[in-house]
Coordinates of C-alpha atoms in Angstrom, one line a residue:
Chain A
X1 CA 4.4 -29.5 18.1
X2 CA 4.5 -26.8 15.4
X3 CA 6.4 -28.4 12.6
X4 CA 5.7 -27.5 9.0
X5 CA 5.7 -30.0 6.2
X6 CA 5.5 -29.2 2.5
X7 CA 4.8 -32.1 0.2
X8 CA 5.1 -31.9 -3.6
X9 CA 3.9 -28.4 -3.5
X10 CA 2.9 -27.1 -7.0
X11 CA 1.6 -23.6 -7.8
X12 CA 0.3 -22.5 -11.2
X13 CA -0.7 -19.0 -12.2
X14 CA -2.9 -19.2 -15.2
X15 CA -1.0 -21.8 -17.2
X16 CA 2.5 -20.9 -15.9
X17 CA 3.8 -23.3 -13.2
X18 CA 5.9 -21.3 -10.8
X19 CA 6.6 -23.9 -8.1
X20 CA 7.4 -27.4 -9.4
X21 CA 6.9 -29.7 -6.4
X22 CA 8.5 -28.4 -3.3
X23 CA 9.3 -30.9 -0.6
X24 CA 10.5 -29.6 2.8
X25 CA 10.2 -30.4 6.5
X26 CA 10.7 -27.7 9.0
X27 CA 11.1 -28.9 12.6
X28 CA 9.4 -27.4 15.6
X29 CA 11.2 -24.3 16.7
X30 CA 13.5 -24.2 13.7
X31 CA 14.5 -21.0 11.9
X32 CA 14.4 -21.6 8.2
X33 CA 15.3 -19.0 5.6
X34 CA 14.2 -19.2 2.0
X35 CA 16.6 -17.3 -0.2
X36 CA 17.0 -16.8 -3.9
X37 CA 16.8 -14.2 -6.6
X38 CA 13.6 -12.4 -7.6
X39 CA 11.1 -14.7 -9.2
X40 CA 12.5 -17.9 -7.7
X41 CA 9.2 -18.7 -5.9
X42 CA 10.3 -18.1 -2.3
X43 CA 7.5 -15.5 -1.6
X44 CA 5.0 -17.6 -3.4
X45 CA 5.9 -20.6 -1.2
X46 CA 5.4 -18.4 1.9
X47 CA 2.1 -17.1 0.6
X48 CA 0.9 -20.6 0.1
X49 CA 1.9 -21.5 3.6
X50 CA 0.0 -18.4 4.8
X51 CA -3.1 -19.3 2.8
X52 CA -3.0 -16.1 0.8
X53 CA -2.7 -18.2 -2.4
X54 CA -4.4 -21.4 -3.3
X55 CA -2.3 -24.5 -3.6
X56 CA -2.5 -26.1 -7.1
X57 CA -1.4 -29.5 -5.9
X58 CA 0.5 -31.0 -3.0
X59 CA -0.1 -30.5 0.7
X60 CA 0.9 -28.1 3.5
X61 CA 0.9 -29.5 7.0
X62 CA 1.2 -27.3 10.1
X63 CA 1.5 -29.0 13.5
X64 CA 0.3 -32.3 12.1
X65 CA -2.8 -31.1 10.2
X66 CA -3.2 -30.4 6.5
X67 CA -4.2 -26.8 6.1
X68 CA -4.7 -26.6 2.4
X69 CA -8.3 -25.8 2.7
X70 CA -8.2 -23.7 5.8
X71 CA -8.5 -19.9 5.9
X72 CA -5.4 -17.9 6.8
X73 CA -6.8 -17.1 10.2
X74 CA -7.4 -20.8 11.0
X75 CA -3.8 -21.9 10.2
X76 CA -2.3 -20.7 13.4
X77 CA 0.3 -18.6 11.6
X78 CA 1.3 -15.0 11.8
X79 CA 3.0 -13.0 9.0
X80 CA 5.2 -10.0 8.9
X81 CA 5.1 -8.2 5.6
X82 CA 7.8 -6.4 3.7
X83 CA 6.0 -3.1 4.0
X84 CA 5.1 -3.8 7.6
X85 CA 1.4 -3.5 6.9
X86 CA 0.7 -1.6 10.1
X87 CA -2.4 0.5 9.9
X88 CA -1.6 4.3 9.8
X89 CA -4.9 5.2 11.4
X90 CA -4.3 3.1 14.5
X91 CA -2.0 3.6 17.4
X92 CA 0.8 1.2 18.2
X93 CA -1.4 -0.4 20.9
X94 CA -4.3 -0.9 18.5
X95 CA -2.0 -2.2 15.8
X96 CA -0.4 -4.8 18.1
X97 CA -3.8 -5.7 19.5
X98 CA -5.3 -6.0 16.1
X99 CA -4.2 -9.7 15.9
X100 CA -6.3 -10.4 19.0
X101 CA -9.6 -8.9 17.6
X102 CA -10.9 -12.3 16.7
X103 CA -9.7 -13.8 19.9
X104 CA -12.4 -14.5 22.5
X105 CA -10.1 -13.9 25.4
X106 CA -11.3 -11.3 28.0
X107 CA -10.3 -7.7 27.4
X108 CA -8.0 -7.5 30.4
X109 CA -6.1 -10.6 29.2
X110 CA -5.7 -9.1 25.7
X111 CA -4.4 -5.8 27.3
X112 CA -1.9 -7.8 29.4
X113 CA -0.7 -9.7 26.3
X114 CA -0.2 -6.4 24.4
X115 CA 1.8 -5.0 27.3
X116 CA 3.9 -8.2 27.4
X117 CA 4.7 -8.1 23.7
X118 CA 5.5 -4.3 23.9
X119 CA 7.9 -5.0 26.8
X120 CA 9.7 -7.7 24.9
X121 CA 10.1 -5.4 21.9
X122 CA 11.0 -2.4 24.1
X123 CA 8.0 -0.4 22.9
X124 CA 6.1 0.1 26.1
X125 CA 6.4 3.9 26.0
X126 CA 5.4 4.1 22.3
X127 CA 2.0 2.4 22.6
X128 CA 0.0 5.6 22.2
X129 CA 1.8 6.7 19.1
X130 CA 0.7 6.5 15.5
X131 CA 2.9 4.8 12.9
X132 CA 3.8 8.1 11.3
X133 CA 5.5 9.1 14.6
X134 CA 7.8 6.0 14.5
X135 CA 11.1 5.3 12.8
X136 CA 11.5 2.5 10.3
X137 CA 12.9 0.1 12.9
X138 CA 10.1 0.9 15.3
X139 CA 7.5 0.3 12.7
X140 CA 9.1 -3.1 11.9
X141 CA 8.9 -3.9 15.6
X142 CA 5.2 -3.1 15.7
X143 CA 4.7 -5.4 12.8
X144 CA 6.6 -8.1 14.6
X145 CA 4.6 -7.3 17.8
X146 CA 1.3 -7.8 15.9
X147 CA 2.5 -11.2 14.8
X148 CA 3.8 -12.2 18.3
X149 CA 0.7 -11.2 20.1
X150 CA -1.2 -14.1 18.6
X151 CA 1.4 -16.6 19.8
X152 CA 1.2 -18.5 16.5
X153 CA 2.6 -21.9 15.8
X154 CA 4.6 -20.6 12.8
X155 CA 5.9 -17.1 12.1
X156 CA 6.2 -16.1 8.5
X157 CA 8.5 -13.2 7.5
X158 CA 8.3 -11.9 4.0
X159 CA 11.5 -9.9 3.3
X160 CA 10.8 -7.8 6.5
X161 CA 14.2 -6.0 6.5
X162 CA 14.3 -4.9 2.8
X163 CA 13.0 -1.4 3.5
X164 CA 15.5 -0.7 6.3
X165 CA 18.9 1.0 5.9
X166 CA 22.0 -1.1 6.2
X167 CA 22.7 -0.3 9.9
X168 CA 19.2 -0.8 11.0
X169 CA 19.0 -4.0 9.0
X170 CA 21.9 -5.4 10.9
X171 CA 20.3 -4.4 14.2
X172 CA 16.9 -5.9 13.4
X173 CA 18.6 -9.1 12.2
X174 CA 20.1 -9.5 15.6
X175 CA 16.8 -8.6 17.3
X176 CA 14.8 -11.2 15.3
X177 CA 17.4 -13.8 16.1
X178 CA 17.3 -13.0 19.8
X179 CA 13.5 -13.0 19.6
X180 CA 13.6 -16.5 18.1
X181 CA 15.9 -17.7 20.8
X182 CA 13.6 -16.3 23.4
X183 CA 10.2 -17.5 22.1
X184 CA 11.5 -20.6 20.3
X185 CA 8.7 -20.5 17.7
X186 CA 9.0 -22.0 14.2
X187 CA 10.0 -19.3 11.8
X188 CA 10.0 -19.3 8.0
X189 CA 11.8 -16.2 6.8
X190 CA 12.1 -15.1 3.1
X191 CA 14.8 -12.9 1.8
X192 CA 16.9 -12.3 -1.3
X193 CA 19.9 -11.3 0.8
X194 CA 22.3 -14.2 1.4
X195 CA 23.9 -12.4 4.3
X196 CA 20.6 -12.3 6.1
X197 CA 20.1 -16.0 5.3
X198 CA 23.6 -17.0 6.5
X199 CA 23.4 -15.0 9.8
X200 CA 19.9 -15.9 10.9
X201 CA 19.0 -19.4 9.7
X202 CA 19.3 -22.7 11.4
X203 CA 18.8 -24.1 7.8
X204 CA 18.7 -22.3 4.5
X205 CA 16.5 -23.2 1.6
X206 CA 18.0 -21.9 -1.6
X207 CA 15.6 -21.6 -4.5
X208 CA 15.8 -20.9 -8.2
X209 CA 13.0 -20.9 -10.9
X210 CA 10.6 -22.6 -8.6
X211 CA 12.9 -25.5 -7.6
X212 CA 14.8 -26.0 -4.3
X213 CA 18.5 -26.0 -5.2
X214 CA 19.8 -27.0 -1.8
X215 CA 18.6 -27.2 1.9
X216 CA 21.2 -27.1 4.6
X217 CA 22.8 -25.3 7.5
X218 CA 24.6 -22.1 6.6
X219 CA 27.9 -24.0 6.9
X220 CA 26.8 -26.8 4.6
X221 CA 25.5 -24.5 1.9
X222 CA 28.7 -22.5 2.1
X223 CA 31.2 -25.2 2.3
X224 CA 29.4 -27.9 0.3
X225 CA 27.3 -26.1 -2.3
X226 CA 25.2 -28.6 -4.3
X227 CA 25.7 -26.8 -7.6
X228 CA 27.2 -23.8 -9.3
X229 CA 24.1 -21.7 -8.6
X230 CA 24.3 -22.2 -4.9
X231 CA 28.1 -21.8 -5.0
X232 CA 27.7 -18.4 -6.7
X233 CA 24.7 -17.2 -4.7
X234 CA 26.1 -17.9 -1.3
X235 CA 29.1 -15.9 -0.3
X236 CA 30.2 -12.4 -1.2
X237 CA 32.1 -11.8 -3.5
X238 CA 30.8 -14.8 -5.5
X239 CA 32.8 -17.9 -6.0
X240 CA 35.4 -17.9 -8.8
X241 CA 34.6 -20.4 -11.6
X242 CA 37.5 -21.6 -13.7
X243 CA 36.8 -24.1 -16.6
X244 CA 38.8 -27.3 -16.9
X245 CA 38.6 -31.1 -17.6
X246 CA 39.4 -34.2 -15.6
X247 CA 42.5 -36.0 -16.9
X248 CA 43.5 -39.6 -16.3
X249 CA 44.7 -40.3 -12.8
X250 CA 42.1 -37.9 -11.3
X251 CA 44.1 -34.7 -12.1
X252 CA 42.3 -31.6 -13.2
X253 CA 43.6 -29.7 -16.2
X254 CA 42.5 -26.0 -16.3
X255 CA 41.8 -24.3 -19.6
X256 CA 44.2 -21.6 -18.6
X257 CA 47.0 -24.1 -18.3
X258 CA 48.3 -25.9 -15.2
X259 CA 47.2 -29.2 -13.6
X260 CA 45.9 -29.7 -10.2
X261 CA 46.2 -33.0 -8.3
X262 CA 43.1 -34.0 -6.4
X263 CA 42.8 -36.4 -3.5
X264 CA 39.2 -36.9 -4.3
X265 CA 37.9 -39.2 -7.1
X266 CA 36.8 -37.4 -10.2
X267 CA 35.1 -38.8 -13.2
X268 CA 37.7 -39.1 -15.9
X269 CA 37.3 -37.2 -19.2
X270 CA 34.5 -35.0 -17.8
X271 CA 34.4 -31.3 -18.5
X272 CA 34.2 -29.5 -15.2
X273 CA 34.2 -26.1 -13.5
X274 CA 36.6 -25.5 -10.7
X275 CA 35.1 -23.3 -8.0
X276 CA 37.3 -21.4 -5.5
X277 CA 36.0 -18.7 -3.1
X278 CA 37.9 -15.4 -3.2
X279 CA 38.7 -15.8 0.5
X280 CA 40.4 -19.1 -0.2
X281 CA 42.4 -17.9 -3.2
X282 CA 45.4 -15.7 -2.7
X283 CA 48.9 -14.9 -4.0
X284 CA 52.0 -16.6 -2.8
X285 CA 50.3 -19.9 -2.1
X286 CA 52.1 -23.3 -2.3
X287 CA 49.4 -24.7 -4.5
X288 CA 49.1 -22.3 -7.5
X289 CA 45.9 -22.4 -9.6
X290 CA 45.9 -19.5 -11.9
X291 CA 48.0 -16.5 -12.9
X292 CA 47.1 -13.0 -14.0
X293 CA 47.5 -9.3 -13.7
X294 CA 46.0 -7.3 -10.8
X295 CA 43.4 -4.9 -12.3
X296 CA 41.7 -3.4 -9.3
X297 CA 42.4 -3.4 -5.5
X298 CA 39.6 -3.1 -2.9
X299 CA 41.2 -2.4 0.5
X300 CA 39.0 -3.6 3.4
X301 CA 41.5 -2.9 6.2
X302 CA 42.5 -6.2 7.5
X303 CA 42.6 -7.6 3.9
X304 CA 42.5 -6.4 0.4
X305 CA 40.4 -7.9 -2.4
X306 CA 42.3 -8.0 -5.7
X307 CA 40.7 -8.4 -9.1
X308 CA 42.9 -10.3 -11.3
X309 CA 42.6 -10.5 -15.1
X310 CA 43.4 -14.1 -16.2
X311 CA 43.1 -16.1 -19.4
X312 CA 39.6 -17.4 -18.3
X313 CA 38.3 -14.0 -17.2
X314 CA 38.5 -12.0 -14.0
X315 CA 38.9 -13.7 -10.7
X316 CA 38.7 -12.2 -7.3
X317 CA 41.2 -13.2 -4.6
X318 CA 42.2 -12.1 -1.1
X319 CA 45.5 -10.5 -0.3
X320 CA 47.1 -9.2 2.8
X321 CA 45.8 -5.9 4.0
X322 CA 49.2 -4.3 4.7
X323 CA 51.2 -5.3 1.6
X324 CA 48.8 -6.1 -1.2
X325 CA 50.2 -6.5 -4.7
X326 CA 50.2 -3.4 -6.9
X327 CA 47.8 -2.8 -9.7
X328 CA 49.4 -4.2 -12.9
X329 CA 51.5 -6.6 -11.0
X330 CA 51.4 -10.3 -12.2
X331 CA 50.4 -12.6 -9.4
X332 CA 50.1 -16.4 -9.1
X333 CA 47.0 -17.3 -7.1
X334 CA 46.7 -20.5 -5.2
X335 CA 44.4 -22.3 -2.8
X336 CA 44.2 -25.5 -0.7
X337 CA 42.8 -28.4 -2.6
X338 CA 40.3 -29.0 0.2
X339 CA 38.9 -25.6 -0.4
X340 CA 38.3 -26.2 -4.1
X341 CA 34.9 -27.3 -5.5
X342 CA 34.5 -29.2 -8.7
X343 CA 31.2 -29.0 -10.6
X344 CA 30.0 -30.7 -13.8
X345 CA 30.4 -28.2 -16.6
X346 CA 27.2 -29.2 -18.2
X347 CA 24.7 -29.8 -15.3
X348 CA 26.4 -27.5 -12.8
X349 CA 26.1 -30.3 -10.1
X350 CA 28.8 -30.7 -7.5
X351 CA 31.2 -33.6 -8.3
X352 CA 33.7 -33.2 -5.4
Chain B
X1 CA 48.8 34.8 17.4
X2 CA 46.7 35.8 14.5
X3 CA 43.3 37.1 15.1
X4 CA 40.6 35.3 13.3
X5 CA 38.7 37.4 10.8
X6 CA 35.1 38.1 11.8
X7 CA 33.2 36.5 9.0
X8 CA 29.7 36.9 10.5
X9 CA 27.4 38.6 8.0
X10 CA 26.6 42.3 8.8
X11 CA 23.4 43.9 7.8
X12 CA 25.2 45.5 4.9
X13 CA 26.5 42.2 3.5
X14 CA 23.1 40.7 4.1
X15 CA 21.5 43.4 2.0
X16 CA 24.0 42.7 -0.8
X17 CA 23.3 39.0 -0.9
X18 CA 19.5 39.3 -0.6
X19 CA 17.9 38.5 -4.0
X20 CA 16.6 41.6 -5.7
X21 CA 12.9 42.0 -5.7
X22 CA 11.6 41.0 -9.1
X23 CA 9.3 43.5 -10.6
X24 CA 5.9 42.2 -11.4
X25 CA 6.0 41.3 -15.1
X26 CA 3.2 41.4 -17.6
X27 CA 2.5 37.7 -17.4
X28 CA 2.0 37.9 -13.7
X29 CA -0.3 40.9 -14.1
X30 CA -2.5 39.0 -16.6
X31 CA -2.6 36.0 -14.3
X32 CA -3.7 38.2 -11.4
X33 CA -6.3 40.0 -13.5
X34 CA -7.7 36.7 -14.7
X35 CA -7.9 35.3 -11.2
X36 CA -9.6 38.5 -10.0
X37 CA -12.1 38.3 -12.9
X38 CA -12.7 34.7 -12.0
X39 CA -13.2 35.6 -8.3
X40 CA -15.7 38.3 -9.3
X41 CA -17.6 35.9 -11.5
X42 CA -17.8 33.5 -8.6
X43 CA -18.9 36.0 -6.0
X44 CA -21.3 38.1 -8.1
X45 CA -24.2 35.6 -8.3
X46 CA -24.0 35.1 -4.6
X47 CA -23.9 38.8 -4.0
X48 CA -26.9 39.3 -6.3
X49 CA -28.8 36.5 -4.6
X50 CA -28.3 38.1 -1.2
X51 CA -28.9 41.6 -2.6
X52 CA -32.2 40.5 -4.3
X53 CA -33.3 38.7 -1.1
X54 CA -33.1 42.1 0.7
X55 CA -35.1 44.0 -2.0
X56 CA -38.8 44.9 -2.3
X57 CA -40.6 43.4 -5.4
X58 CA -40.5 46.7 -7.3
X59 CA -36.8 46.9 -6.9
X60 CA -36.0 43.4 -8.1
X61 CA -35.2 44.4 -11.7
X62 CA -33.0 47.2 -10.6
X63 CA -29.5 45.9 -11.0
X64 CA -28.1 47.9 -8.1
X65 CA -26.2 45.7 -5.7
X66 CA -27.1 47.7 -2.6
X67 CA -30.9 48.0 -2.3
X68 CA -32.4 51.5 -1.9
X69 CA -34.7 50.3 0.9
X70 CA -33.3 47.0 2.4
X71 CA -35.8 44.7 4.0
X72 CA -35.8 41.4 5.7
X73 CA -39.5 40.9 5.0
X74 CA -38.8 38.3 2.4
X75 CA -37.0 36.2 5.0
X76 CA -39.9 36.6 7.4
X77 CA -42.3 35.6 4.6
X78 CA -40.4 32.6 3.5
X79 CA -39.7 31.3 7.0
X80 CA -43.3 31.8 8.1
X81 CA -44.5 29.9 5.0
X82 CA -45.0 26.3 6.2
X83 CA -44.1 24.9 2.8
X84 CA -40.6 26.0 3.0
X85 CA -39.9 23.9 6.0
X86 CA -41.4 20.9 4.2
X87 CA -39.1 21.4 1.3
X88 CA -36.1 22.0 3.5
X89 CA -36.7 18.8 5.5
X90 CA -37.4 16.9 2.2
X91 CA -34.1 18.1 0.8
X92 CA -32.2 17.3 4.0
X93 CA -33.7 13.7 4.2
X94 CA -33.0 13.0 0.5
X95 CA -29.5 14.5 0.5
X96 CA -28.4 12.8 3.7
X97 CA -29.8 9.3 2.8
X98 CA -28.4 9.4 -0.7
X99 CA -25.0 10.6 0.6
X100 CA -24.9 7.8 3.2
X101 CA -26.0 5.3 0.7
X102 CA -23.4 6.4 -1.9
X103 CA -20.6 6.4 0.7
X104 CA -21.5 2.9 1.7
X105 CA -22.4 1.2 -1.5
X106 CA -20.1 3.0 -4.0
X107 CA -17.2 2.2 -1.7
X108 CA -18.3 -1.4 -1.2
X109 CA -18.6 -2.0 -5.0
X110 CA -15.4 0.0 -5.7
X111 CA -13.6 -2.1 -3.1
X112 CA -14.9 -5.3 -4.5
X113 CA -13.9 -4.4 -8.0
X114 CA -10.5 -3.3 -6.8
X115 CA -9.4 -6.0 -4.4
X116 CA -11.1 -9.2 -5.5
X117 CA -10.2 -11.3 -8.5
X118 CA -13.3 -12.9 -10.1
X119 CA -14.3 -13.8 -13.6
X120 CA -16.1 -10.9 -15.3
X121 CA -14.7 -8.3 -13.0
X122 CA -13.5 -6.1 -15.8
X123 CA -16.8 -6.4 -17.7
X124 CA -18.7 -5.4 -14.6
X125 CA -16.5 -2.4 -14.2
X126 CA -16.8 -1.3 -17.8
X127 CA -20.6 -1.8 -17.6
X128 CA -20.8 0.4 -14.6
X129 CA -18.5 3.0 -16.2
X130 CA -20.5 3.0 -19.4
X131 CA -23.6 4.3 -17.6
X132 CA -21.7 7.5 -17.1
X133 CA -22.1 8.2 -20.8
X134 CA -25.9 8.3 -20.6
X135 CA -27.3 11.7 -19.8
X136 CA -29.9 12.1 -17.1
X137 CA -32.4 13.5 -19.6
X138 CA -32.4 10.1 -21.4
X139 CA -32.9 8.2 -18.2
X140 CA -35.8 10.3 -16.9
X141 CA -38.5 8.6 -18.9
X142 CA -37.5 5.0 -18.0
X143 CA -37.2 6.1 -14.3
X144 CA -40.6 7.7 -14.5
X145 CA -42.2 4.6 -16.0
X146 CA -40.5 2.4 -13.4
X147 CA -41.7 4.6 -10.6
X148 CA -45.2 4.5 -12.0
X149 CA -45.2 0.7 -12.2
X150 CA -43.8 0.3 -8.7
X151 CA -46.0 3.0 -7.2
X152 CA -43.1 5.2 -6.2
X153 CA -44.4 8.4 -7.7
X154 CA -44.5 11.3 -5.2
X155 CA -42.6 9.4 -2.6
X156 CA -39.1 9.8 -1.0
X157 CA -38.1 6.5 -2.5
X158 CA -39.1 7.7 -5.9
X159 CA -37.0 10.8 -5.6
X160 CA -34.0 9.0 -4.2
X161 CA -33.7 5.6 -6.0
X162 CA -31.8 6.8 -9.1
X163 CA -29.1 8.3 -7.0
X164 CA -28.6 5.8 -4.2
X165 CA -25.6 4.5 -6.0
X166 CA -23.6 6.2 -8.8
X167 CA -21.2 5.0 -11.4
X168 CA -19.0 8.0 -10.7
X169 CA -18.8 7.2 -7.0
X170 CA -18.0 3.6 -7.7
X171 CA -15.2 4.6 -10.1
X172 CA -13.9 7.2 -7.7
X173 CA -13.8 4.8 -4.8
X174 CA -12.2 2.0 -6.9
X175 CA -9.4 4.3 -7.9
X176 CA -8.8 5.3 -4.3
X177 CA -8.8 1.7 -3.1
X178 CA -6.0 1.1 -5.6
X179 CA -3.8 3.2 -3.3
X180 CA -4.5 0.8 -0.3
X181 CA -1.7 -1.7 -0.3
X182 CA -2.8 -5.3 -0.6
X183 CA -0.5 -6.2 2.3
X184 CA -2.9 -4.3 4.6
X185 CA -5.8 -6.5 3.4
X186 CA -3.8 -9.7 3.6
X187 CA -2.5 -8.9 7.1
X188 CA -6.0 -8.3 8.3
X189 CA -7.1 -11.6 6.6
X190 CA -4.4 -13.4 8.5
X191 CA -5.4 -11.6 11.7
X192 CA -8.8 -13.2 11.4
X193 CA -11.1 -10.5 10.1
X194 CA -13.8 -11.4 7.6
X195 CA -14.0 -9.5 4.3
X196 CA -16.7 -7.1 5.5
X197 CA -14.7 -6.3 8.6
X198 CA -11.6 -5.7 6.5
X199 CA -13.5 -3.3 4.3
X200 CA -14.9 -1.4 7.2
X201 CA -12.0 -1.5 9.7
X202 CA -9.0 -1.4 7.5
X203 CA -9.8 -0.1 4.0
X204 CA -12.4 2.6 4.7
X205 CA -10.4 4.6 7.2
X206 CA -7.5 4.7 4.7
X207 CA -9.7 6.4 2.0
X208 CA -11.3 9.0 4.2
X209 CA -10.4 11.9 1.9
X210 CA -12.1 10.1 -1.0
X211 CA -15.1 9.4 1.2
X212 CA -15.3 13.1 2.2
X213 CA -15.0 14.2 -1.5
X214 CA -17.7 11.7 -2.5
X215 CA -20.0 12.8 0.3
X216 CA -19.7 16.5 -0.7
X217 CA -20.3 15.7 -4.4
X218 CA -23.3 13.5 -3.7
X219 CA -24.8 15.9 -1.1
X220 CA -24.5 18.9 -3.4
X221 CA -25.7 17.0 -6.4
X222 CA -28.9 15.9 -4.5
X223 CA -29.4 19.2 -2.7
X224 CA -29.5 21.0 -6.0
X225 CA -31.2 18.3 -8.1
X226 CA -34.1 19.8 -10.0
X227 CA -35.3 17.9 -13.0
X228 CA -36.0 14.4 -11.5
X229 CA -37.6 15.7 -8.3
X230 CA -39.8 18.1 -10.4
X231 CA -41.0 15.2 -12.6
X232 CA -41.5 12.5 -9.9
X233 CA -43.3 14.7 -7.3
X234 CA -46.8 16.0 -7.6
X235 CA -47.8 17.2 -4.2
X236 CA -46.3 20.5 -2.8
X237 CA -45.4 18.6 0.4
X238 CA -43.1 16.3 -1.5
X239 CA -41.2 19.1 -3.3
X240 CA -37.5 19.5 -2.6
X241 CA -36.1 23.0 -2.1
X242 CA -35.1 23.7 -5.7
X243 CA -38.5 22.5 -7.0
X244 CA -40.3 24.4 -4.2
X245 CA -38.4 27.6 -4.7
X246 CA -39.2 27.6 -8.4
X247 CA -42.9 27.5 -7.5
X248 CA -42.8 30.8 -5.8
X249 CA -44.9 33.3 -7.8
X250 CA -47.6 32.5 -10.3
X251 CA -48.0 32.2 -14.0
X252 CA -47.9 35.9 -14.6
X253 CA -45.0 36.8 -12.4
X254 CA -42.0 35.1 -10.8
X255 CA -41.3 36.2 -7.2
X256 CA -37.5 36.6 -7.6
X257 CA -37.1 38.2 -4.2
X258 CA -38.6 35.1 -2.5
X259 CA -36.8 32.7 -4.7
X260 CA -33.5 34.4 -3.9
X261 CA -34.4 34.4 -0.2
X262 CA -35.1 30.7 -0.2
X263 CA -31.9 30.1 -2.2
X264 CA -29.9 32.1 0.3
X265 CA -31.3 30.1 3.2
X266 CA -30.8 26.8 1.3
X267 CA -27.1 27.5 0.8
X268 CA -26.6 27.3 4.6
X269 CA -26.5 23.4 4.8
X270 CA -24.1 23.2 2.0
X271 CA -21.8 25.7 3.8
X272 CA -22.0 23.6 6.9
X273 CA -21.1 20.5 4.9
X274 CA -18.2 22.3 3.4
X275 CA -17.0 23.6 6.7
X276 CA -17.1 20.1 8.2
X277 CA -15.4 18.3 5.3
X278 CA -13.2 21.2 4.1
X279 CA -9.9 19.7 5.1
X280 CA -10.8 16.3 3.6
X281 CA -12.4 17.7 0.4
X282 CA -9.3 19.7 -0.6
X283 CA -7.1 16.7 0.0
X284 CA -9.6 14.4 -1.6
X285 CA -10.1 16.5 -4.7
X286 CA -6.4 17.0 -5.2
X287 CA -5.8 13.3 -4.8
X288 CA -8.6 12.4 -7.2
X289 CA -7.6 15.0 -9.7
X290 CA -11.2 16.1 -10.0
X291 CA -12.7 19.5 -10.7
X292 CA -14.7 20.9 -7.8

């Protein structure tokens, strides 16, 4: 078993509390991605798990034992850093084998393990090279290899793809996912890129200002965001937010005019925010929501994103790729009620 | 069918597009002249040292660069004089030990101040730096009294102890360790290395240029040190080369030809050190922004 449990985890730097009681259970073999904007506490949480920072209060449990007071090396974890942290003065072989230095295994066994890892990562012919002779993707693989060679209970990844170009990032994303399927270890992955989170995670942990906003599968956080922050953070372009209020009879009156009938119960008289994803909002829909003039078109081939200036600001919608509305044209945008999200205007919490 | 025009450059067109050679302007001329003068100023003392070492005593005060009657008798005399070997060995021992000591301890303290967070870290660093403000002349008396109390007068330890660690070296190494990313240290920590192993295996190889620069500075500083070895040593056998060389001659006369001969020989180890560390020192000095 290599599950990971965080209980009421608090971290304070000087007198500033940056994590305010994180509770999370990561199952054995699960791929969990922490995502959030800069300063949300995701990297701090990872560093606490790694033992690189001291826990102020709360407990961290790895594979059934509390590791708060254990040194990083004794926690049975391995970490891949944003800047790879592979040593420039050592060859790939030495870099990968570095994680085994403290191991008491016989030398032949260590060598065998290095070869195995190099084979898995497709780096067998690069073992005698120095990092300066490798590409960005290869360096990243060495960093992953160094983590793999120790066969840890939990892998920790701290924004490992941030320094790669877009194409390589997509490739490495896939490789890490395949690797996870192959080795089946527990992985905690930190990123600020919601696409990375969506494509790789079994479950996503969305953080903001040291609090967990929502934990769920990619589908859950996308289709059922817990609040406006999650709704805006997950999905690109961001969800459109249109202010309104709940009328009697459960109908929703938008500030821009128009009333929407909901089949879900809504608290009467409450000020709310209606959230609709751009991909769910489009012209020529049976259930119109808002009207405005097209200001910009972004053709993507199979579809075109249109930016529409409305009475409550600019909204983004999806139009047909072949016959999109012209710039300056007035369009009525609509969406299915089931694709609409209603949030409390004050707290931002999801209502329906 | 139209024939494509040959647009390949010919030698004529190439000549036309080549940038005209700029005539050397006055500023450039002055720069060259200054550099030339600087070069002469650097080389002349060495040339005179070698020239004097090849002269007879009566010719020493003749400023001619080429001796009238060149001789290698001075070299024979100095090398046959047993004292010279003592001084040479003393200097080698002292310079090597202090260099190794500085490389190890300055980098250890520099690393600690740079990579560990502990209360009073800044105060310790400032305290170390502040010792740079105190001139050696002021420290000589307390050093002497200390050596006297501990019985270190006229010993290797007495000569070496003030220079086994330096504030300058600590400062230099701390600044260089700043360039080692914390990720490297933390990765090694996770990989199971203890702090001393991390310093030695991970951090030290990454600051080799600085270590080479520090080694050169310390070696040269100790090789040419004069005042403190002169004060702390009494017996001729404990002299270092600079102190020993100055003792050539007597109260009435200074044997410049012998001093210059000894000096010429004593530059050899520094040349060897330079040749070994040259590629590091240039990089190290450039990186440290130091004067040579």
